[in-house]
């Protein structure tokens, strides 16, 4: 059963993860590059918003192509593109909603306390783990990444063999 699930979804999920990490690095890199090219500072928030959006749009397009060609090995179409955009809109909403829910529930603070109690050496070695804001995205990723994988897979593999 597990071998069948791995064969059906596992390899795609690993490729999905690699593409997602690549898209994130591409987005961040374009954002930094544009900011350097235009000499932008944090005082120019509107301009920074444009460079952030430009990086996101370029990485979104690259993510779409890589997801089609490598992750799910399928052909593109207008409906698949719209489905991809829809799934990423839902994904963004899940990210923001869960992050705020977990923040309201105090999950980050609980995670820091648990790490400090059970692995104090780890929180001393990596001081960033003592900040609830740094840990809070982790449970969000645990929920959102598989959900986004299933949505993107659904929209990009519809009608494929």
Short mmCIF file of C-alpha atoms in Angstrom, two decimals:
data_model
loop_
_atom_site.label_atom_id
_atom_site.label_comp_id
_atom_site.label_asym_id
_atom_site.label_seq_id
_atom_site.Cartn_x
_atom_site.Cartn_y
_atom_site.Cartn_z
CA UNK A 1 0.00 0.00 0.00
CA UNK A 2 2.72 2.48 1.01
CA UNK A 3 4.86 1.46 -1.97
CA UNK A 4 1.90 2.04 -4.28
CA UNK A 5 1.24 5.50 -2.77
CA UNK A 6 4.94 6.38 -3.05
CA UNK A 7 5.01 5.28 -6.67
CA UNK A 8 1.86 7.23 -7.43
CA UNK A 9 2.58 10.43 -5.49
CA UNK A 10 5.98 10.34 -3.75
CA UNK A 11 8.23 11.00 -6.70
CA UNK A 12 5.96 13.82 -7.87
CA UNK A 13 5.93 15.30 -4.39
CA UNK A 14 9.75 15.36 -4.24
CA UNK A 15 9.88 17.07 -7.65
CA UNK A 16 7.12 19.46 -6.47
CA UNK A 17 9.22 20.34 -3.41
CA UNK A 18 12.35 20.94 -5.50
CA UNK A 19 10.44 23.17 -7.93
CA UNK A 20 8.90 25.09 -5.01
CA UNK A 21 12.29 25.73 -3.39
CA UNK A 22 13.67 26.81 -6.76
CA UNK A 23 10.73 29.15 -7.38
CA UNK A 24 11.16 30.71 -3.93
CA UNK A 25 14.88 31.29 -4.51
CA UNK A 26 14.17 32.72 -7.97
CA UNK A 27 11.57 35.11 -6.53
CA UNK A 28 13.90 36.29 -3.80
CA UNK A 29 16.85 36.60 -6.20
CA UNK A 30 14.90 38.71 -8.72
CA UNK A 31 13.60 40.91 -5.92
CA UNK A 32 17.13 41.53 -4.59
CA UNK A 33 18.56 42.02 -8.10
CA UNK A 34 15.91 44.59 -9.07
CA UNK A 35 16.35 46.43 -5.77
CA UNK A 36 20.11 46.62 -6.37
CA UNK A 37 19.69 47.68 -10.01
CA UNK A 38 17.33 50.50 -9.09
CA UNK A 39 19.10 51.41 -5.83
CA UNK A 40 15.95 50.91 -3.78
CA UNK A 41 15.88 51.19 -0.01
CA UNK A 42 13.29 50.24 2.58
CA UNK A 43 12.06 53.85 2.54
CA UNK A 44 10.65 53.27 -0.95
CA UNK A 45 7.92 50.80 -0.04
CA UNK A 46 5.84 51.28 -3.20
CA UNK A 47 8.83 50.58 -5.44
CA UNK A 48 9.75 47.58 -3.30
CA UNK A 49 6.21 46.29 -3.73
CA UNK A 50 6.65 46.42 -7.50
CA UNK A 51 9.99 44.59 -7.43
CA UNK A 52 8.48 42.00 -5.09
CA UNK A 53 5.52 41.53 -7.43
CA UNK A 54 7.83 41.29 -10.47
CA UNK A 55 9.89 38.60 -8.75
CA UNK A 56 6.75 36.73 -7.75
CA UNK A 57 5.26 36.85 -11.25
CA UNK A 58 8.46 35.63 -12.90
CA UNK A 59 8.88 32.83 -10.36
CA UNK A 60 5.18 31.96 -10.71
CA UNK A 61 5.62 31.56 -14.50
CA UNK A 62 8.78 29.47 -14.02
CA UNK A 63 7.01 27.41 -11.37
CA UNK A 64 4.12 26.75 -13.75
CA UNK A 65 6.39 25.61 -16.59
CA UNK A 66 8.56 23.46 -14.30
CA UNK A 67 5.47 21.96 -12.67
CA UNK A 68 4.02 21.04 -16.05
CA UNK A 69 7.16 19.73 -17.71
CA UNK A 70 9.10 18.17 -14.86
CA UNK A 71 6.95 17.69 -11.75
CA UNK A 72 3.79 16.32 -13.37
CA UNK A 73 5.10 15.69 -16.93
CA UNK A 74 2.03 16.97 -18.73
CA UNK A 75 1.07 19.54 -21.37
CA UNK A 76 -0.23 23.00 -20.56
CA UNK A 77 -3.57 24.57 -21.43
CA UNK A 78 -5.59 27.64 -20.52
CA UNK A 79 -7.70 25.63 -18.07
CA UNK A 80 -4.60 24.14 -16.43
CA UNK A 81 -3.08 27.61 -16.15
CA UNK A 82 -6.24 28.99 -14.56
CA UNK A 83 -6.36 26.02 -12.20
CA UNK A 84 -2.73 26.60 -11.26
CA UNK A 85 -3.48 30.27 -10.53
CA UNK A 86 -6.55 29.28 -8.50
CA UNK A 87 -4.62 26.70 -6.48
CA UNK A 88 -1.91 29.26 -5.67
CA UNK A 89 -4.56 31.79 -4.65
CA UNK A 90 -6.08 29.22 -2.31
CA UNK A 91 -2.57 28.31 -1.13
CA UNK A 92 -1.81 31.94 -0.27
CA UNK A 93 -5.11 32.22 1.62
CA UNK A 94 -4.33 29.04 3.57
CA UNK A 95 -0.86 30.37 4.44
CA UNK A 96 -2.19 33.65 5.81
CA UNK A 97 -5.22 32.12 7.52
CA UNK A 98 -3.31 29.32 9.26
CA UNK A 99 -0.44 31.59 10.25
CA UNK A 100 -2.85 33.99 11.95
CA UNK A 101 -4.85 31.16 13.53
CA UNK A 102 -1.68 29.59 14.95
CA UNK A 103 -0.47 32.99 16.11
CA UNK A 104 -3.80 33.64 17.87
CA UNK A 105 -3.70 30.16 19.45
CA UNK A 106 -0.16 30.71 20.77
CA UNK A 107 1.26 27.71 18.91
CA UNK A 108 4.61 29.42 18.22
CA UNK A 109 5.13 30.19 21.90
CA UNK A 110 4.27 26.59 22.80
CA UNK A 111 6.72 25.31 20.17
CA UNK A 112 9.54 27.48 21.56
CA UNK A 113 8.78 26.36 25.12
CA UNK A 114 8.72 22.71 24.06
CA UNK A 115 12.05 23.02 22.23
CA UNK A 116 13.63 24.82 25.18
CA UNK A 117 12.40 22.15 27.61
CA UNK A 118 13.26 19.04 25.57
CA UNK A 119 16.20 20.17 23.43
CA UNK A 120 17.87 23.11 25.20
CA UNK A 121 21.13 22.37 23.36
CA UNK A 122 19.34 22.96 20.04
CA UNK A 123 17.94 26.35 21.05
CA UNK A 124 21.38 27.37 22.35
CA UNK A 125 23.06 26.19 19.13
CA UNK A 126 20.43 27.87 16.87
CA UNK A 127 19.22 31.02 18.69
CA UNK A 128 16.64 31.72 15.97
CA UNK A 129 14.65 28.78 17.34
CA UNK A 130 13.92 30.84 20.47
CA UNK A 131 11.69 33.17 18.44
CA UNK A 132 8.07 32.04 18.06
CA UNK A 133 7.73 33.98 14.80
CA UNK A 134 10.52 31.90 13.27
CA UNK A 135 8.85 28.61 14.20
CA UNK A 136 5.25 29.51 13.40
CA UNK A 137 5.50 28.87 9.64
CA UNK A 138 6.57 25.25 10.20
CA UNK A 139 3.13 23.84 11.07
CA UNK A 140 1.67 25.98 8.29
CA UNK A 141 4.01 24.32 5.79
CA UNK A 142 3.15 20.87 7.12
CA UNK A 143 -0.51 21.48 6.27
CA UNK A 144 -0.31 23.72 3.21
CA UNK A 145 2.38 21.98 1.15
CA UNK A 146 0.51 18.66 0.79
CA UNK A 147 -2.79 20.48 0.15
CA UNK A 148 -1.17 22.64 -2.55
CA UNK A 149 0.50 19.56 -4.06
CA UNK A 150 -2.88 17.83 -4.39
CA UNK A 151 -4.57 20.94 -5.85
CA UNK A 152 -1.78 21.64 -8.35
CA UNK A 153 -1.60 17.96 -9.27
CA UNK A 154 -5.37 17.91 -9.86
CA UNK A 155 -5.35 20.99 -12.08
CA UNK A 156 -2.22 20.09 -14.05
CA UNK A 157 -2.97 16.43 -14.64
CA UNK A 158 -6.66 16.72 -15.56
CA UNK A 159 -7.23 15.08 -18.90
CA UNK A 160 -3.72 13.59 -18.97
CA UNK A 161 -3.02 9.91 -19.41
#
